[in-house]
Tab-separated table of C-alpha atoms in Angstrom:
chain	number	residue	atom	x	y	z
A	1	SER	CA	0.380	0.187	0.126
A	2	GLU	CA	1.275	3.734	-0.474
A	3	PRO	CA	2.387	5.815	2.893
A	4	LEU	CA	0.438	8.487	3.810
A	5	THR	CA	3.569	10.602	4.864
A	6	SER	CA	6.957	11.486	3.736
A	7	GLU	CA	8.713	9.535	6.426
A	8	ARG	CA	10.449	6.812	5.424
A	9	GLU	CA	11.633	2.869	7.515
A	10	ARG	CA	14.387	3.411	9.848
A	11	PHE	CA	16.208	0.822	7.979
A	12	ASP	CA	15.210	2.112	4.496
A	13	ARG	CA	17.866	1.474	2.007
A	14	THR	CA	16.546	3.249	-1.110
A	15	ALA	CA	19.037	6.539	-0.736
A	16	LEU	CA	21.493	4.413	-1.239
A	17	ASP	CA	20.259	2.649	-3.734
A	18	LEU	CA	20.346	5.844	-5.805
A	19	LEU	CA	23.377	6.309	-4.751
A	20	TRP	CA	24.807	3.195	-6.127
A	21	ASP	CA	23.145	3.634	-9.245
A	22	ALA	CA	24.085	7.116	-9.683
A	23	LEU	CA	28.009	6.157	-9.105
A	24	ARG	CA	27.315	3.166	-11.385
A	25	SER	CA	26.393	5.477	-14.271
A	26	GLY	CA	29.025	8.210	-13.139
A	27	ALA	CA	26.422	10.841	-12.392
A	28	SER	CA	27.548	13.942	-10.537
A	29	ALA	CA	23.839	14.450	-9.522
A	30	LEU	CA	20.476	12.408	-9.017
A	31	PRO	CA	17.734	13.181	-11.180
A	32	THR	CA	14.888	15.895	-10.638
A	33	GLU	CA	12.453	13.507	-11.207
A	34	PRO	CA	12.310	10.086	-9.063
A	35	PRO	CA	13.622	6.955	-11.301
A	36	ALA	CA	10.247	5.143	-12.824
A	37	ARG	CA	10.957	1.985	-10.919
A	38	LEU	CA	10.935	4.045	-8.008
A	39	LEU	CA	7.375	5.600	-8.997
A	40	ARG	CA	5.665	2.100	-9.902
A	41	SER	CA	7.607	0.436	-6.595
A	42	GLY	CA	4.574	2.203	-4.085
A	43	GLN	CA	7.235	3.642	-2.207
A	44	LEU	CA	6.275	7.268	-3.089
A	45	ALA	CA	3.010	8.449	-2.477
A	46	ALA	CA	0.971	10.326	-4.809
A	47	GLY	CA	0.479	14.167	-4.782
A	48	ILE	CA	2.532	16.481	-2.677
A	49	ILE	CA	2.910	13.727	-0.222
A	50	GLY	CA	5.085	12.067	-2.557
A	51	VAL	CA	6.899	15.287	-3.693
A	52	ARG	CA	8.343	16.273	-0.299
A	53	ALA	CA	9.458	12.370	0.092
A	54	TRP	CA	11.799	12.549	-3.165
A	55	ASP	CA	13.076	15.861	-2.358
A	56	GLU	CA	14.059	14.294	0.977
A	57	LEU	CA	15.128	11.178	-0.426
A	58	ARG	CA	16.913	12.824	-3.253
A	59	GLY	CA	18.810	15.392	-0.862
A	60	GLU	CA	19.695	12.198	1.435
A	61	ALA	CA	21.246	10.421	-1.574
A	62	GLN	CA	22.977	13.633	-3.176
A	63	GLY	CA	24.815	14.353	0.301
A	64	PHE	CA	25.915	10.571	0.012
A	65	LEU	CA	26.928	11.122	-3.451
A	66	ASP	CA	29.077	14.135	-3.150
A	67	ALA	CA	30.623	12.975	-0.122
A	68	ALA	CA	31.731	9.514	-2.286
A	69	ARG	CA	32.932	11.715	-5.536
A	70	SER	CA	35.286	13.249	-3.359
A	71	LEU	CA	36.890	9.685	-2.862
A	72	PRO	CA	39.568	8.834	-5.586
A	73	PRO	CA	37.870	5.852	-7.066
A	74	PHE	CA	34.637	7.703	-7.690
A	75	ALA	CA	35.931	11.666	-9.053
A	76	HIS	CA	36.066	10.728	-12.474
A	77	GLY	CA	33.223	8.552	-13.968
A	78	PRO	CA	31.440	5.718	-13.503
A	79	ALA	CA	32.599	3.609	-10.041
A	80	ARG	CA	34.572	0.285	-11.641
A	81	PRO	CA	34.524	-2.248	-9.167
A	82	ALA	CA	37.394	-4.639	-8.680
A	83	PRO	CA	36.100	-7.723	-7.148
A	84	VAL	CA	39.309	-9.337	-5.121
A	85	ALA	CA	39.684	-12.828	-4.439
A	86	ILE	CA	40.575	-13.405	-0.744
A	87	ASP	CA	42.552	-16.831	0.317
A	88	LEU	CA	44.397	-16.380	3.282
A	89	ASP	CA	46.210	-18.927	5.156
A	90	LEU	CA	45.907	-17.725	8.736
A	91	GLY	CA	47.848	-20.041	10.477
A	92	GLY	CA	45.472	-23.048	10.743
A	93	GLN	CA	42.591	-21.327	10.168
A	94	ARG	CA	41.836	-20.292	5.790
A	95	LEU	CA	39.783	-17.643	5.015
A	96	VAL	CA	38.562	-17.640	1.410
A	97	GLY	CA	35.942	-15.581	-0.150
A	98	THR	CA	35.231	-12.301	-2.409
A	99	LEU	CA	35.461	-8.841	-1.864
A	100	GLY	CA	32.683	-7.343	-3.654
A	101	GLU	CA	33.219	-3.439	-2.930
A	102	VAL	CA	36.743	-2.619	-3.908
A	103	TYR	CA	37.448	-0.056	-6.335
A	104	ALA	CA	40.627	0.293	-8.184
A	105	GLU	CA	42.059	4.158	-8.490
A	106	GLY	CA	45.715	3.650	-9.993
A	107	ALA	CA	47.915	1.275	-7.904
A	108	THR	CA	45.363	1.692	-4.969
A	109	LEU	CA	42.685	-0.688	-4.073
A	110	TRP	CA	39.730	1.383	-2.323
A	111	LEU	CA	37.060	-0.822	0.221
A	112	VAL	CA	33.967	1.110	0.114
A	113	ALA	CA	31.694	0.644	3.019
A	114	ILE	CA	28.164	2.974	2.800
A	115	SER	CA	25.582	2.731	5.659
A	116	ASN	CA	22.785	5.089	6.457
A	117	SER	CA	22.524	4.105	9.957
A	118	THR	CA	24.141	7.485	12.339
A	119	LEU	CA	24.806	5.197	14.734
A	120	ILE	CA	28.601	4.020	13.391
A	121	ASP	CA	29.776	1.269	16.700
A	122	TYR	CA	31.904	-1.967	16.781
A	123	SER	CA	29.039	-4.415	14.728
A	124	LYS	CA	29.843	-1.980	11.463
A	125	LEU	CA	33.685	-1.555	12.306
A	126	LEU	CA	35.132	-5.052	13.101
A	127	PRO	CA	33.468	-6.571	9.438
A	128	LEU	CA	35.054	-3.908	7.806
A	129	TYR	CA	38.144	-3.725	9.335
A	130	ALA	CA	38.255	-7.494	8.699
A	131	GLN	CA	37.359	-7.071	5.385
A	132	TRP	CA	40.130	-4.304	4.986
A	133	ALA	CA	42.936	-6.511	6.741
A	134	ALA	CA	41.962	-9.418	4.095
A	135	LEU	CA	42.234	-7.151	1.339
A	136	GLY	CA	45.766	-5.649	2.775
A	137	ALA	CA	47.061	-9.000	3.676
A	138	SER	CA	46.167	-10.420	0.029
A	139	HIS	CA	47.988	-7.342	-1.690
A	140	PRO	CA	50.788	-6.690	0.695
A	141	ASP	CA	52.439	-5.004	-2.780
A	142	ARG	CA	49.618	-2.418	-2.817
A	143	ARG	CA	47.952	0.213	-1.100
A	144	CYS	CA	44.832	-0.700	0.260
A	145	GLU	CA	42.223	2.281	1.840
A	146	VAL	CA	39.079	2.066	3.486
A	147	ALA	CA	36.232	4.517	3.174
A	148	LEU	CA	32.919	4.615	5.552
A	149	LEU	CA	30.576	7.240	4.511
A	150	THR	CA	27.564	7.410	6.799
A	151	PRO	CA	25.246	10.726	7.365
A	152	LYS	CA	27.179	12.365	9.856
A	153	ARG	CA	30.605	11.342	9.052
A	154	HIS	CA	31.139	11.631	5.329
A	155	ASP	CA	35.266	11.222	6.313
A	156	LEU	CA	35.705	8.609	8.163
A	157	SER	CA	38.278	6.718	6.298
A	158	GLY	CA	42.017	4.960	7.104
A	159	PHE	CA	42.935	2.489	8.951
A	160	ILE	CA	46.671	2.307	9.482
A	161	GLN	CA	48.195	-1.309	10.321
A	162	ALA	CA	51.597	-2.700	8.832
A	163	PRO	CA	50.687	-5.105	6.010
A	164	ALA	CA	53.409	-7.657	8.454
A	165	ALA	CA	50.709	-7.383	10.968
A	166	LEU	CA	48.087	-7.894	9.203
A	167	HIS	CA	47.561	-11.378	9.553
A	168	GLN	CA	47.962	-11.290	13.015
A	169	GLY	CA	45.345	-9.211	13.512
A	170	LEU	CA	42.398	-11.690	11.181
A	171	TRP	CA	44.039	-14.412	12.648
A	172	THR	CA	43.119	-12.792	16.622
A	173	LEU	CA	39.631	-11.868	15.187
A	174	LEU	CA	38.965	-14.862	13.676
A	175	ALA	CA	39.965	-17.060	17.010
A	176	GLY	CA	37.148	-14.655	18.960
A	177	TYR	CA	34.618	-16.276	17.052
């Protein structure tokens, strides 16, 4: 059913979907009109309430887009994902998987996470650290950066750890699970 107000649910990810669409297309601004798929989805009310909801949603997504465009992998044109396969031996444990939210800019690999939550705690930071550490341990010959964009902080970036210590840090983190 169609919403009766312009408010969205707390965990609504529509602004993030709009952001990723814009990054993939290379856009520096969101469209002034809502995309057809959003109109058909029933997420926006008809009339003035829907117009207000779109304006709020667009403003939120545009803030994220502006922040993302300040990061090197998104500064020039469409985002180009560079998924990375992970296969690490961590002293008796093996970590295998793929990191999908990795973007290359020159010789640097960027792990980018975007959260619409205003509360950033260890439940978000630990998985991001583990992913960044796995990326860095898998590619010790390349510079690996991390960025976490949130509604309140568009500049949280950069874990610092020597590549040699990443294996030990990952092992310690995994041993705790």
